[in-house]
GROMACS .gro file of C-alpha atoms in nm:
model
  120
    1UNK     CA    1  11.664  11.349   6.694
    2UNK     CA    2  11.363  11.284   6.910
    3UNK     CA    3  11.099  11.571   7.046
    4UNK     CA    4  10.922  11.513   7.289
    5UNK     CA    5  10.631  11.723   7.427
    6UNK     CA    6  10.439  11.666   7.748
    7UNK     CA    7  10.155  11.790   7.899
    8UNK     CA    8   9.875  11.694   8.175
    9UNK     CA    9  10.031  11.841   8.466
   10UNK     CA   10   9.883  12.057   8.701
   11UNK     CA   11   9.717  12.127   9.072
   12UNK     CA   12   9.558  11.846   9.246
   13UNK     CA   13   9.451  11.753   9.606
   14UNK     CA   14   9.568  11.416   9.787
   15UNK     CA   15   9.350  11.114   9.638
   16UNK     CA   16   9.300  11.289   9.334
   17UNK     CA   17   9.406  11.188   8.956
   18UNK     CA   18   9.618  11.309   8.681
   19UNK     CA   19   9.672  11.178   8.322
   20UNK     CA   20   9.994  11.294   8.175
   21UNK     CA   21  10.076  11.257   7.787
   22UNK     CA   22  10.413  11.265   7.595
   23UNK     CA   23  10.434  11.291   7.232
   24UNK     CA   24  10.718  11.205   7.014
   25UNK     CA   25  10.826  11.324   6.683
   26UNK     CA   26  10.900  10.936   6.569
   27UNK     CA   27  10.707  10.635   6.586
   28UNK     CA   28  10.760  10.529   6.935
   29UNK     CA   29  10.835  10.149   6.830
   30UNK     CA   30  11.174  10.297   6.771
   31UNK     CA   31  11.179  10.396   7.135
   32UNK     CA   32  11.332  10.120   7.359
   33UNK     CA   33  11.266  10.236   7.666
   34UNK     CA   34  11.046  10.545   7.706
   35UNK     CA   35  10.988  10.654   8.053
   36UNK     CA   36  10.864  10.928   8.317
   37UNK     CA   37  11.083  11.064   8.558
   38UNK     CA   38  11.074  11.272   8.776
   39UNK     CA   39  11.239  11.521   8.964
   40UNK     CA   40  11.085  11.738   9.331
   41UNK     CA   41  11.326  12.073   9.488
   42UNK     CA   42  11.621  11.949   9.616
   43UNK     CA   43  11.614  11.581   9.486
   44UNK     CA   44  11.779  11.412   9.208
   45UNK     CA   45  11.619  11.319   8.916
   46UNK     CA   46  11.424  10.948   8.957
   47UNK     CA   47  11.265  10.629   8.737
   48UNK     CA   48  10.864  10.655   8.817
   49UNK     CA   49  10.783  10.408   8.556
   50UNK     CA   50  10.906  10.284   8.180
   51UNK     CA   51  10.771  10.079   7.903
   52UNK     CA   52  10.992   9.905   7.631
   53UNK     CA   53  10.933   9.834   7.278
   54UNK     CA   54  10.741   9.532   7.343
   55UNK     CA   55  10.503   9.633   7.631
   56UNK     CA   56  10.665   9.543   7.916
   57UNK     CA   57  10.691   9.763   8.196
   58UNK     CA   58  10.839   9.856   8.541
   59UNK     CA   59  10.726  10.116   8.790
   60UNK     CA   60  10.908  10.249   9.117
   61UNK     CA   61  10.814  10.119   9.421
   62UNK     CA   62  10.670  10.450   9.541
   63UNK     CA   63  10.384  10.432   9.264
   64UNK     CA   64  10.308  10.041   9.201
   65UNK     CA   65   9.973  10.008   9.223
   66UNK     CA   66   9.868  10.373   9.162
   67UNK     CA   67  10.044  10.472   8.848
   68UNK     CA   68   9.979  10.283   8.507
   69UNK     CA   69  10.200  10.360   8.183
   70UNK     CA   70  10.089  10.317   7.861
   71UNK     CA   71  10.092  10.433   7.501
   72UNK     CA   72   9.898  10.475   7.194
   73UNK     CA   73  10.120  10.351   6.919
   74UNK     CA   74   9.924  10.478   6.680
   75UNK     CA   75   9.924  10.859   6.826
   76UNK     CA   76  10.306  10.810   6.894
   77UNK     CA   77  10.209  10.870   7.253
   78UNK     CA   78  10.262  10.777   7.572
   79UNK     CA   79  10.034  10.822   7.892
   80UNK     CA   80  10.085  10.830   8.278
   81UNK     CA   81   9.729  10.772   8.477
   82UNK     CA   82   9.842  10.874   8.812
   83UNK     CA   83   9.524  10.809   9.096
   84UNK     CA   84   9.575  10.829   9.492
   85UNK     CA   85   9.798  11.120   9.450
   86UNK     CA   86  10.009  11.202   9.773
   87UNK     CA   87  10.181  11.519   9.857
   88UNK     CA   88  10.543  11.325   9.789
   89UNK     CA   89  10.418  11.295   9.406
   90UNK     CA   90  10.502  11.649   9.425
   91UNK     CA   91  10.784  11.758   9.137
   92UNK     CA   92  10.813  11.803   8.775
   93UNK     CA   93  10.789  11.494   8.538
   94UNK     CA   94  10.935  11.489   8.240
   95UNK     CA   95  10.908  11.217   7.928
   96UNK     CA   96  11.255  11.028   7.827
   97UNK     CA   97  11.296  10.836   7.527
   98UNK     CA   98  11.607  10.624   7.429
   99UNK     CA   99  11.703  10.482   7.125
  100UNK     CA  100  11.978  10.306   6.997
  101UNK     CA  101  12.193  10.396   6.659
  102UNK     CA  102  12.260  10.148   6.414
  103UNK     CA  103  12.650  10.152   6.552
  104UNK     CA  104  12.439  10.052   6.898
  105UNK     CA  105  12.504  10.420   7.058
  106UNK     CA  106  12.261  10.490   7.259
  107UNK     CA  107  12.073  10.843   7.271
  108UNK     CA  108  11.849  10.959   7.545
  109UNK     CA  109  11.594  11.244   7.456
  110UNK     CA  110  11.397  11.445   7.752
  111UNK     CA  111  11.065  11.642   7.726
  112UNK     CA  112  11.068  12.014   7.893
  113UNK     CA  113  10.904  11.872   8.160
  114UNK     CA  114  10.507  11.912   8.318
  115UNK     CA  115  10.440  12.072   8.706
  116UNK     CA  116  10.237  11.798   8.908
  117UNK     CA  117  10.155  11.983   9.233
  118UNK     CA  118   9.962  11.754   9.510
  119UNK     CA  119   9.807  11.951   9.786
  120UNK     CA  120   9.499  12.033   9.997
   0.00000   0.00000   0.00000
């Protein structure tokens, strides 16, 4: 079982910055991927960026270039700098986490989720 707490969220106006954190309850080297989503009224749920086990990472299209994941391995965090904030960053974004059973089952864990509002 994986917990997963995020916070960071809040009000911001366009071309402003965020930093949102997500800690887990393991050692996040187990984690292969972790990731934020997220999710704005009325939409489904969607990839905004995801690191793996080794470092590598991927970002939707939407935010390349003004979102960088990261984590501090030693914290068992995980951090999203979000700058040039638009009004379509709008929604809730919540921390996943999946990990993989020794029988190779795969188990995906979400935070509760953090309010990033974007607006003048």
């Amino acid at each position: 079982q994986v917990q997963l707490v995020e916070s960071g969220g809040g009000l911001v106006q366009p071309g402003g910055s965020l930093r949102l954190s997500c800690v887990a309850s393991v050692n996040i080297l187990s984690i292969n991927p972790m990731g934020w989503y997220r999710q704005a009224p009325g939409k489904q749920r969607e990839l905004v960026a995801a690191i793996s086990s080794g470092g590598s990472t991927n970002y939707a299209n939407a935010v390349k270039g003004r979102f960088t994941i990261s984590r501090d391995i030693a914290k068992n965090t995980m951090h999203l700098q979000m700058n040039s904030l638009k009004p379509g960053d709008t929604a809730v974004y919540y921390c996943n986490a999946v990990t993989i059973t020794a029988r190779g089952t795969a188990n995906a864990y979400w935070g509760q989720g953090t309010q990033v509002t974007v607006s003048s």
